[in-house]
Structure formats: structure tokens, C-alpha cells
Coordinates of N, CA and C in Angstrom, one line a residue:
M1 N 0.7 46.7 91.5 CA 1.9 45.9 91.0 C 1.4 44.8 90.1
K2 N 0.4 44.1 90.6 CA -0.1 43.0 89.8 C -0.6 43.4 88.4
R3 N -1.3 44.6 88.4 CA -1.8 45.1 87.1 C -0.7 45.4 86.2
A4 N 0.4 46.1 86.8 CA 1.5 46.4 86.0 C 2.2 45.2 85.4
A5 N 2.3 44.2 86.3 CA 3.0 42.9 85.8 C 2.2 42.3 84.7
K6 N 0.9 42.3 84.8 CA 0.0 41.7 83.8 C 0.1 42.5 82.5
A7 N 0.2 43.8 82.6 CA 0.3 44.7 81.4 C 1.6 44.4 80.7
N8 N 2.7 44.3 81.5 CA 4.0 44.0 80.9 C 4.0 42.6 80.3
H9 N 3.4 41.7 80.9 CA 3.3 40.3 80.3 C 2.6 40.4 79.0
A10 N 1.4 41.1 79.0 CA 0.6 41.2 77.7 C 1.4 41.9 76.7
L11 N 2.2 42.9 77.0 CA 3.0 43.6 76.1 C 4.1 42.8 75.5
K12 N 4.7 41.9 76.3 CA 5.7 41.0 75.8 C 5.1 40.0 74.8
I13 N 3.9 39.5 75.1 CA 3.2 38.6 74.2 C 2.9 39.3 72.8
V14 N 2.4 40.5 72.9 CA 2.2 41.2 71.7 C 3.4 41.4 70.9
R15 N 4.5 41.8 71.5 CA 5.8 42.0 70.9 C 6.3 40.7 70.2
R16 N 6.1 39.6 70.9 CA 6.5 38.3 70.3 C 5.7 38.0 69.1
I17 N 4.4 38.2 69.2 CA 3.5 37.9 68.1 C 3.9 38.8 66.9
L18 N 4.1 40.1 67.1 CA 4.5 41.0 66.1 C 5.9 40.6 65.4
T19 N 6.8 40.1 66.3 CA 8.1 39.7 65.8 C 7.9 38.5 64.9
V20 N 7.1 37.5 65.3 CA 6.9 36.3 64.5 C 6.2 36.7 63.2
L21 N 5.3 37.6 63.2 CA 4.6 38.0 62.0 C 5.6 38.7 61.0
V22 N 6.4 39.6 61.6 CA 7.4 40.3 60.7 C 8.4 39.3 60.1
V23 N 8.9 38.4 60.9 CA 9.8 37.3 60.4 C 9.2 36.5 59.4
A24 N 7.9 36.1 59.6 CA 7.2 35.2 58.6 C 7.0 36.0 57.3
A25 N 6.6 37.3 57.4 CA 6.4 38.1 56.2 C 7.7 38.2 55.4
F26 N 8.8 38.5 56.2 CA 10.1 38.6 55.5 C 10.5 37.3 54.8
A27 N 10.3 36.2 55.5 CA 10.6 34.9 54.9 C 9.8 34.6 53.7
L28 N 8.5 35.0 53.7 CA 7.6 34.8 52.6 C 8.1 35.6 51.4
W29 N 8.5 36.9 51.7 CA 9.0 37.7 50.6 C 10.3 37.2 50.0
I30 N 11.2 36.6 50.8 CA 12.4 36.0 50.3 C 12.1 34.9 49.4
V31 N 11.2 34.0 49.8 CA 10.7 32.9 49.0 C 10.1 33.4 47.7
S32 N 9.3 34.4 47.8 CA 8.6 34.9 46.6 C 9.6 35.5 45.6
A33 N 10.5 36.4 46.1 CA 11.5 37.0 45.3 C 12.4 36.0 44.6
T34 N 12.7 34.9 45.3 CA 13.6 33.9 44.7 C 12.8 33.2 43.6
A35 N 11.5 32.9 43.8 CA 10.7 32.3 42.8 C 10.5 33.1 41.6
V36 N 10.4 34.4 41.8 CA 10.3 35.4 40.7 C 11.5 35.3 39.8
L37 N 12.7 35.3 40.5 CA 13.9 35.2 39.7 C 14.1 33.8 39.0
I38 N 13.7 32.8 39.6 CA 13.8 31.4 39.0 C 12.9 31.4 37.8
W39 N 11.7 31.8 37.9 CA 10.8 31.7 36.7 C 11.1 32.7 35.7
S40 N 11.8 33.8 36.0 CA 12.2 34.7 35.0 C 13.2 34.1 34.0
S41 N 13.9 33.1 34.4 CA 14.9 32.6 33.6 C 14.5 31.3 32.9
R42 N 13.3 30.8 33.1 CA 12.8 29.6 32.6 C 12.0 29.8 31.3
D43 N 12.3 29.1 30.3 CA 11.5 29.2 29.1 C 10.9 27.8 28.8
E44 N 9.5 27.7 28.9 CA 8.8 26.4 28.7 C 8.2 26.3 27.3
A45 N 8.7 27.0 26.4 CA 8.1 27.0 25.0 C 7.9 25.6 24.5
R46 N 6.7 25.3 24.2 CA 6.3 24.0 23.7 C 4.9 24.1 23.0
P47 N 4.5 23.1 22.3 CA 3.1 23.1 21.7 C 2.1 23.3 22.8
A48 N 1.1 24.2 22.5 CA 0.0 24.5 23.4 C -1.2 24.9 22.6
Q49 N -2.3 24.9 23.2 CA -3.6 25.2 22.5 C -3.7 26.7 22.2
A50 N -3.0 27.5 22.8 CA -3.0 29.0 22.6 C -1.7 29.6 23.1
I51 N -1.4 30.8 22.4 CA -0.4 31.7 23.0 C -1.1 32.9 23.5
V52 N -0.8 33.3 24.7 CA -1.4 34.5 25.3 C -0.4 35.5 25.5
V53 N -0.6 36.7 24.9 CA 0.4 37.8 25.0 C -0.2 38.8 26.0
L54 N 0.5 39.1 27.1 CA 0.0 40.1 28.0 C 0.3 41.5 27.5
G55 N -0.7 42.4 27.6 CA -0.6 43.7 27.1 C 0.4 44.6 27.8
A56 N 0.8 45.7 27.1 CA 1.7 46.7 27.7 C 1.3 48.0 26.9
A57 N 1.9 49.1 27.2 CA 1.5 50.4 26.7 C 1.6 50.4 25.2
Q58 N 0.7 51.2 24.6 CA 0.7 51.5 23.2 C 0.6 53.0 23.0
Y59 N 1.2 53.5 22.0 CA 1.3 55.0 21.7 C 0.7 55.3 20.4
A60 N -0.5 55.9 20.4 CA -1.2 56.3 19.2 C -1.3 55.2 18.2
G61 N -1.7 54.0 18.7 CA -1.9 52.9 17.8 C -0.7 52.1 17.5
K62 N 0.5 52.4 18.0 CA 1.7 51.7 17.8 C 2.2 51.1 19.1
P63 N 2.7 49.8 19.1 CA 3.1 49.2 20.3 C 4.3 49.9 20.9
S64 N 4.4 50.0 22.2 CA 5.6 50.5 22.9 C 6.7 49.5 22.7
P65 N 7.9 49.9 23.0 CA 9.0 48.9 22.9 C 8.8 47.7 23.7
V66 N 8.2 47.9 24.9 CA 7.9 46.7 25.7 C 6.9 45.8 25.1
L67 N 5.8 46.4 24.6 CA 4.8 45.5 23.9 C 5.3 44.9 22.7
R68 N 6.1 45.6 21.9 CA 6.6 45.1 20.7 C 7.5 43.9 21.0
A69 N 8.3 44.0 22.0 CA 9.2 42.8 22.4 C 8.3 41.6 22.7
R70 N 7.2 41.8 23.4 CA 6.4 40.7 23.7 C 5.7 40.1 22.4
L71 N 5.3 41.0 21.6 CA 4.6 40.5 20.3 C 5.6 39.8 19.4
D72 N 6.8 40.4 19.3 CA 7.8 39.7 18.5 C 8.2 38.3 19.0
H73 N 8.2 38.2 20.3 CA 8.5 36.8 20.8 C 7.3 35.9 20.6
A74 N 6.1 36.4 20.7 CA 4.9 35.5 20.4 C 4.9 35.2 18.9
L75 N 5.3 36.1 18.1 CA 5.3 35.8 16.6 C 6.4 34.7 16.3
D76 N 7.5 34.8 17.0 CA 8.5 33.8 16.8 C 8.0 32.4 17.2
L77 N 7.3 32.3 18.4 CA 6.7 31.1 18.8 C 5.6 30.6 17.8
W78 N 4.8 31.5 17.3 CA 3.8 31.2 16.2 C 4.5 30.6 15.0
N79 N 5.6 31.3 14.6 CA 6.3 30.8 13.4 C 6.9 29.4 13.6
R80 N 7.1 29.1 14.8 CA 7.6 27.7 15.1 C 6.5 26.7 15.2
H81 N 5.3 27.1 14.9 CA 4.1 26.3 14.8 C 3.8 25.6 16.1
L82 N 3.9 26.4 17.2 CA 3.6 25.8 18.5 C 2.1 25.9 18.9
T83 N 1.4 26.6 18.1 CA -0.1 26.8 18.3 C -0.8 27.2 17.1
S84 N -2.1 27.2 17.1 CA -2.9 27.7 16.0 C -3.8 28.9 16.4
L85 N -3.6 29.4 17.7 CA -4.4 30.4 18.2 C -3.6 31.4 19.0
L86 N -3.8 32.7 18.7 CA -3.0 33.8 19.4 C -4.1 34.6 20.1
I87 N -3.9 34.8 21.4 CA -4.8 35.6 22.2 C -4.0 36.8 22.7
L88 N -4.5 38.0 22.3 CA -3.9 39.3 22.7 C -4.7 40.0 23.7
T89 N -4.1 40.5 24.8 CA -4.8 41.1 25.9 C -4.4 42.5 26.1
G90 N -5.2 43.2 26.9 CA -4.9 44.6 27.2 C -6.0 45.5 26.9
G91 N -6.4 46.3 27.9 CA -7.5 47.2 27.7 C -7.1 48.6 27.2
T92 N -8.0 49.5 27.3 CA -7.7 50.9 26.8 C -7.3 51.8 28.0
G93 N -6.1 52.4 27.8 CA -5.6 53.2 28.9 C -6.3 54.6 29.0
S94 N -6.1 55.3 30.1 CA -6.8 56.6 30.2 C -6.3 57.5 29.1
G95 N -7.3 58.1 28.4 CA -7.0 59.0 27.4 C -6.8 58.4 26.0
D96 N -6.7 57.1 26.0 CA -6.5 56.4 24.7 C -7.8 56.0 24.0
T97 N -7.8 55.8 22.8 CA -9.0 55.4 22.0 C -8.8 54.0 21.4
T98 N -7.6 53.4 21.6 CA -7.3 52.1 21.1 C -6.8 51.2 22.2
S99 N -7.2 50.0 22.3 CA -6.8 49.1 23.3 C -5.4 48.5 23.0
E100 N -4.7 48.1 24.0 CA -3.4 47.4 23.8 C -3.6 46.1 22.9
A101 N -4.7 45.4 23.2 CA -5.0 44.2 22.5 C -5.2 44.5 21.0
A102 N -6.0 45.5 20.7 CA -6.2 45.9 19.3 C -4.9 46.2 18.6
V103 N -4.0 47.0 19.2 CA -2.7 47.3 18.6 C -2.0 46.0 18.4
G104 N -2.0 45.1 19.3 CA -1.3 43.8 19.2 C -1.9 43.0 18.0
R105 N -3.2 43.1 17.8 CA -3.9 42.4 16.7 C -3.4 42.9 15.4
N106 N -3.4 44.3 15.3 CA -2.9 44.9 14.0 C -1.5 44.5 13.7
Y107 N -0.6 44.5 14.8 CA 0.8 44.1 14.6 C 0.9 42.7 14.1
A108 N 0.1 41.8 14.7 CA 0.2 40.4 14.3 C -0.3 40.2 12.9
R109 N -1.4 40.9 12.5 CA -1.8 40.8 11.1 C -0.7 41.2 10.2
K110 N -0.1 42.3 10.5 CA 1.0 42.8 9.6 C 2.1 41.8 9.4
H111 N 2.2 40.9 10.4 CA 3.3 39.9 10.4 C 2.8 38.5 10.0
G112 N 1.7 38.5 9.4 CA 1.2 37.3 8.7 C 0.3 36.4 9.5
V113 N -0.2 36.8 10.7 CA -1.1 35.9 11.4 C -2.5 36.2 10.9
P114 N -3.3 35.2 10.4 CA -4.6 35.4 9.9 C -5.6 35.8 11.0
D115 N -6.6 36.6 10.6 CA -7.6 37.0 11.6 C -8.3 35.8 12.2
S116 N -8.4 34.7 11.5 CA -9.1 33.5 12.0 C -8.3 32.9 13.2
A117 N -7.1 33.3 13.3 CA -6.2 32.7 14.4 C -6.0 33.6 15.6
I118 N -6.7 34.8 15.5 CA -6.5 35.8 16.6 C -7.8 36.0 17.4
L119 N -7.6 36.0 18.7 CA -8.6 36.4 19.6 C -8.1 37.6 20.4
V120 N -9.1 38.5 20.7 CA -8.7 39.8 21.4 C -9.4 39.9 22.8
E121 N -8.7 40.1 23.8 CA -9.3 40.4 25.1 C -8.9 41.9 25.4
N122 N -9.9 42.8 25.3 CA -9.5 44.2 25.4 C -10.3 44.9 26.5
E123 N -10.7 44.2 27.5 CA -11.4 44.8 28.6 C -10.6 44.9 29.9
G124 N -9.6 44.0 30.0 CA -8.8 43.9 31.2 C -8.0 45.1 31.4
R125 N -8.0 45.7 32.6 CA -7.2 46.9 33.0 C -6.0 46.5 33.9
T126 N -6.0 45.2 34.3 CA -5.0 44.7 35.2 C -4.6 43.3 34.7
T127 N -3.5 42.8 35.1 CA -3.0 41.5 34.8 C -4.1 40.4 35.2
S128 N -4.6 40.6 36.4 CA -5.6 39.7 36.9 C -6.9 39.7 36.1
E129 N -7.3 40.9 35.8 CA -8.5 40.9 34.9 C -8.3 40.3 33.6
S130 N -7.2 40.5 33.0 CA -6.9 40.0 31.6 C -6.8 38.4 31.7
M131 N -6.2 37.9 32.7 CA -6.0 36.5 32.9 C -7.3 35.8 33.2
R132 N -8.1 36.4 34.0 CA -9.5 35.9 34.3 C -10.3 35.8 33.0
A133 N -10.2 36.9 32.2 CA -11.0 36.9 30.9 C -10.4 35.8 29.9
V134 N -9.1 35.7 29.9 CA -8.5 34.6 29.0 C -9.0 33.3 29.5
A135 N -9.0 33.0 30.8 CA -9.5 31.7 31.3 C -10.9 31.4 30.7
G136 N -11.8 32.4 30.8 CA -13.1 32.3 30.2 C -13.1 32.0 28.7
M137 N -12.3 32.7 28.0 CA -12.2 32.4 26.5 C -11.7 31.0 26.2
L138 N -10.8 30.5 27.0 CA -10.3 29.2 26.8 C -11.4 28.2 27.2
E139 N -12.0 28.4 28.3 CA -13.0 27.4 28.8 C -14.2 27.2 27.8
V140 N -14.7 28.3 27.2 CA -15.8 28.2 26.3 C -15.4 27.5 25.0
R141 N -14.1 27.4 24.7 CA -13.7 26.8 23.5 C -13.1 25.4 23.8
G142 N -13.2 25.0 25.1 CA -12.8 23.6 25.4 C -11.2 23.5 25.4
L143 N -10.5 24.6 25.6 CA -9.1 24.6 25.6 C -8.5 24.6 27.0
Q144 N -7.4 24.0 27.2 CA -6.9 23.9 28.6 C -5.4 24.4 28.7
T145 N -4.6 24.4 27.7 CA -3.2 24.8 27.8 C -2.9 26.1 27.1
A146 N -2.0 26.9 27.7 CA -1.7 28.1 27.0 C -0.2 28.5 27.3
L147 N 0.4 29.0 26.3 CA 1.8 29.5 26.4 C 1.8 31.0 26.7
L148 N 2.2 31.4 27.8 CA 2.1 32.8 28.3 C 3.4 33.6 27.9
V149 N 3.2 34.7 27.3 CA 4.3 35.6 26.9 C 4.2 36.9 27.5
S150 N 5.3 37.3 28.2 CA 5.4 38.6 28.8 C 6.8 38.9 29.1
D151 N 7.1 39.9 30.0 CA 8.5 40.1 30.4 C 8.8 39.0 31.5
P152 N 10.1 38.8 31.6 CA 10.6 37.7 32.6 C 10.0 37.9 34.0
F153 N 10.0 39.1 34.5 CA 9.6 39.3 35.9 C 8.1 38.9 36.1
H154 N 7.4 38.8 35.0 CA 5.9 38.6 35.1 C 5.5 37.1 35.2
M155 N 6.5 36.2 35.0 CA 6.2 34.8 34.7 C 5.5 34.1 35.9
L156 N 6.1 34.3 37.1 CA 5.6 33.6 38.3 C 4.1 34.0 38.6
R157 N 3.8 35.3 38.6 CA 2.4 35.6 38.8 C 1.5 35.2 37.8
L158 N 1.9 35.1 36.5 CA 1.1 34.6 35.5 C 0.8 33.1 35.7
R159 N 1.8 32.4 36.1 CA 1.6 31.0 36.4 C 0.5 30.8 37.5
I160 N 0.7 31.6 38.5 CA -0.2 31.4 39.7 C -1.6 31.8 39.2
L161 N -1.8 32.9 38.5 CA -3.1 33.3 38.1 C -3.8 32.3 37.2
A162 N -3.0 31.8 36.2 CA -3.5 30.8 35.3 C -4.1 29.6 36.1
R163 N -3.3 29.1 37.0 CA -3.8 27.9 37.8 C -5.0 28.2 38.6
R164 N -5.0 29.4 39.2 CA -6.1 29.8 40.0 C -7.4 29.9 39.2
F165 N -7.2 30.3 37.9 CA -8.4 30.5 37.1 C -8.7 29.3 36.2
G166 N -8.0 28.2 36.4 CA -8.4 27.0 35.8 C -7.8 26.5 34.5
F167 N -6.7 27.0 34.1 CA -6.0 26.4 32.9 C -4.6 26.2 33.2
T168 N -4.0 25.4 32.3 CA -2.6 24.9 32.5 C -1.6 25.9 31.8
P169 N -0.7 26.5 32.5 CA 0.2 27.5 31.9 C 1.6 26.9 31.6
Y170 N 2.1 27.4 30.5 CA 3.5 27.3 30.2 C 4.1 28.7 29.9
T171 N 5.2 29.0 30.5 CA 5.7 30.4 30.3 C 6.9 30.5 29.4
S172 N 6.9 31.6 28.6 CA 8.0 31.8 27.7 C 8.2 33.3 27.7
P173 N 9.2 33.8 28.5 CA 9.4 35.2 28.6 C 10.2 35.8 27.4
T174 N 9.9 37.0 27.0 CA 10.7 37.6 25.9 C 12.1 38.0 26.5
Q175 N 13.1 37.9 25.7 CA 14.4 38.2 26.1 C 14.9 39.6 25.5
T176 N 14.0 40.3 24.8 CA 14.4 41.5 24.1 C 13.7 42.8 24.7
S177 N 13.0 42.6 25.8 CA 12.4 43.8 26.4 C 13.4 44.8 26.8
P178 N 13.1 46.1 26.6 CA 14.0 47.2 27.0 C 14.1 47.3 28.6
I179 N 13.2 46.6 29.3 CA 13.3 46.6 30.7 C 14.5 45.8 31.2
S180 N 14.7 44.6 30.5 CA 15.7 43.7 31.0 C 17.1 44.2 31.2
P181 N 17.7 45.0 30.2 CA 19.0 45.5 30.4 C 19.1 46.7 31.4
N182 N 18.0 47.2 31.7 CA 18.0 48.4 32.7 C 17.9 47.9 34.1
R183 N 19.0 47.8 34.8 CA 19.1 47.1 36.1 C 18.1 47.8 37.1
E184 N 18.1 49.1 37.1 CA 17.2 49.7 38.1 C 15.7 49.4 37.8
E185 N 15.3 49.5 36.5 CA 13.9 49.2 36.2 C 13.6 47.7 36.4
R186 N 14.5 46.8 36.1 CA 14.3 45.4 36.2 C 14.1 45.0 37.7
W187 N 14.9 45.5 38.6 CA 14.8 45.2 40.0 C 13.6 45.8 40.6
K188 N 13.2 47.0 40.1 CA 11.9 47.6 40.5 C 10.7 46.7 40.3
Y189 N 10.7 46.1 39.1 CA 9.6 45.2 38.7 C 9.7 43.9 39.4
I190 N 10.9 43.4 39.6 CA 11.1 42.2 40.4 C 10.6 42.3 41.8
F191 N 10.9 43.4 42.4 CA 10.4 43.7 43.8 C 8.9 43.8 43.8
S192 N 8.3 44.5 42.8 CA 6.9 44.6 42.8 C 6.2 43.3 42.6
E193 N 6.7 42.4 41.7 CA 6.2 41.1 41.5 C 6.3 40.2 42.7
S194 N 7.4 40.4 43.5 CA 7.6 39.6 44.7 C 6.6 39.9 45.7
L195 N 6.0 41.0 45.7 CA 4.9 41.4 46.6 C 3.5 40.9 46.0
K196 N 3.4 41.1 44.7 CA 2.1 40.7 44.1 C 1.8 39.2 44.0
A197 N 2.9 38.5 43.8 CA 2.7 37.0 43.6 C 2.1 36.3 44.8
P198 N 2.5 36.6 46.0 CA 1.8 36.0 47.2 C 0.4 36.4 47.3
L199 N 0.1 37.6 46.9 CA -1.3 38.1 47.0 C -2.2 37.3 46.0
A200 N -1.6 37.1 44.8 CA -2.3 36.3 43.8 C -2.5 34.8 44.3
F201 N -1.5 34.3 44.9 CA -1.6 32.9 45.4 C -2.6 32.8 46.5
F202 N -2.7 33.7 47.4 CA -3.6 33.6 48.6 C -5.0 34.1 48.3
F203 N -5.2 35.0 47.4 CA -6.5 35.7 47.3 C -7.2 35.5 46.0
E204 N -6.5 35.2 44.9 CA -7.2 35.1 43.6 C -7.8 33.7 43.5
R205 N -9.1 33.7 43.0 CA -9.8 32.4 42.9 C -10.7 32.5 41.6
K206 N -11.0 31.3 41.1 CA -11.9 31.3 39.9 C -13.3 31.6 40.5
L207 N -14.0 32.5 39.8 CA -15.4 32.8 40.2 C -16.3 31.7 39.9

């Protein structure tokens, strides 16, 4: 009887701990999802030492609609003279011969940005890898501030990664991405980012 009572007591403790953990995880997710939505709607466009464009798919050397929307927004910021340096990110996808960053560079050139004002980060295969590489590029040039351009759902995690990797971010989401008007796609990405943002906050660090 005593053993059974002890076993039941231990089981109750385990259940309570699991309940607390589940409730805490759900609360964290709610906070994260809310923050993703808040930062999705904020535009901090202002003068900065660089504009950083996060990569997206390219097709046979041409930017996908998502990448083009990001590039067009970055070019608008460039034409507003908010910076003198454009950093384009994105590696080479499976089966591709051209990186997303190289496609972005060609697009920027065609729209009047001089080669001397363009830097390319074409090794990153993930957002974290690209942002870490960008941090290194800024550091060696003595730069500290960057205006980050991507889709709205991306903004919170980009802010977190930038601060974790040692530079000051300002976010400016594109408003013309084909993802934005597609409710199902938009919420899929928002949900994904609400899970990824806490992981970036707790586990990403400057090397």
C-alpha cells in the first residue's frame, strides 16, 4: 500500500510538472506569435549604415516574386538615400548554379545601384547563417546599424538575430510580397516564425 501511495504521489508530481511545462510553452508561443504580428506591421525605415536584403528563391537567374518584392523595397529605400551600402544575402539552392545574392546583385545593378555600393553574402543557406555572415561583414568595416528588408513575418526573428550577433537592427518589411495577400500562406509563415523566434532568442549567440 505504501509503495502504491508513493507511486501515485510521484505520478501526480510528474503530471503537475508536465502541466506547468505545457502551459508555459503555450504562453511563450502566444507571446511570440503576438510579437511576430506586432513587428510585421512596424516600419522603422531611417538612415542606417547598410541595407540588408534577406534572400528568397530565384529561378534561372531571375528573382522569384517574393525576392523581387524584397529587392524593390530595398531599392525604394536606397533611392530615398537612407544608406550608401546594400548587402544582398542568400546562398545557392539545390540544383542551382546561381546564388540568391548574385541574382539580387544583378537586379540592383540594373536598377542603378553601383557595384561599389553592393556587398554579397552568398554562402548562407538559412536565415541564421546569412545574418551571422552579415554581422561579420559589418564588423570588419566598423559598421553598427543596418536596415533589414524581408517579408513582414520575418521581422521579429531578424531583430533577434541581429542583436544576438552584435549589430543594431531597424526593420522595414516589404508590403508587396505575394505572400501577404494569401491568408493561408501568410498564417503558415507567421506560425512558423512564432516557433523559430524563441529558439533564436534562447539559443543563437555570437561566436
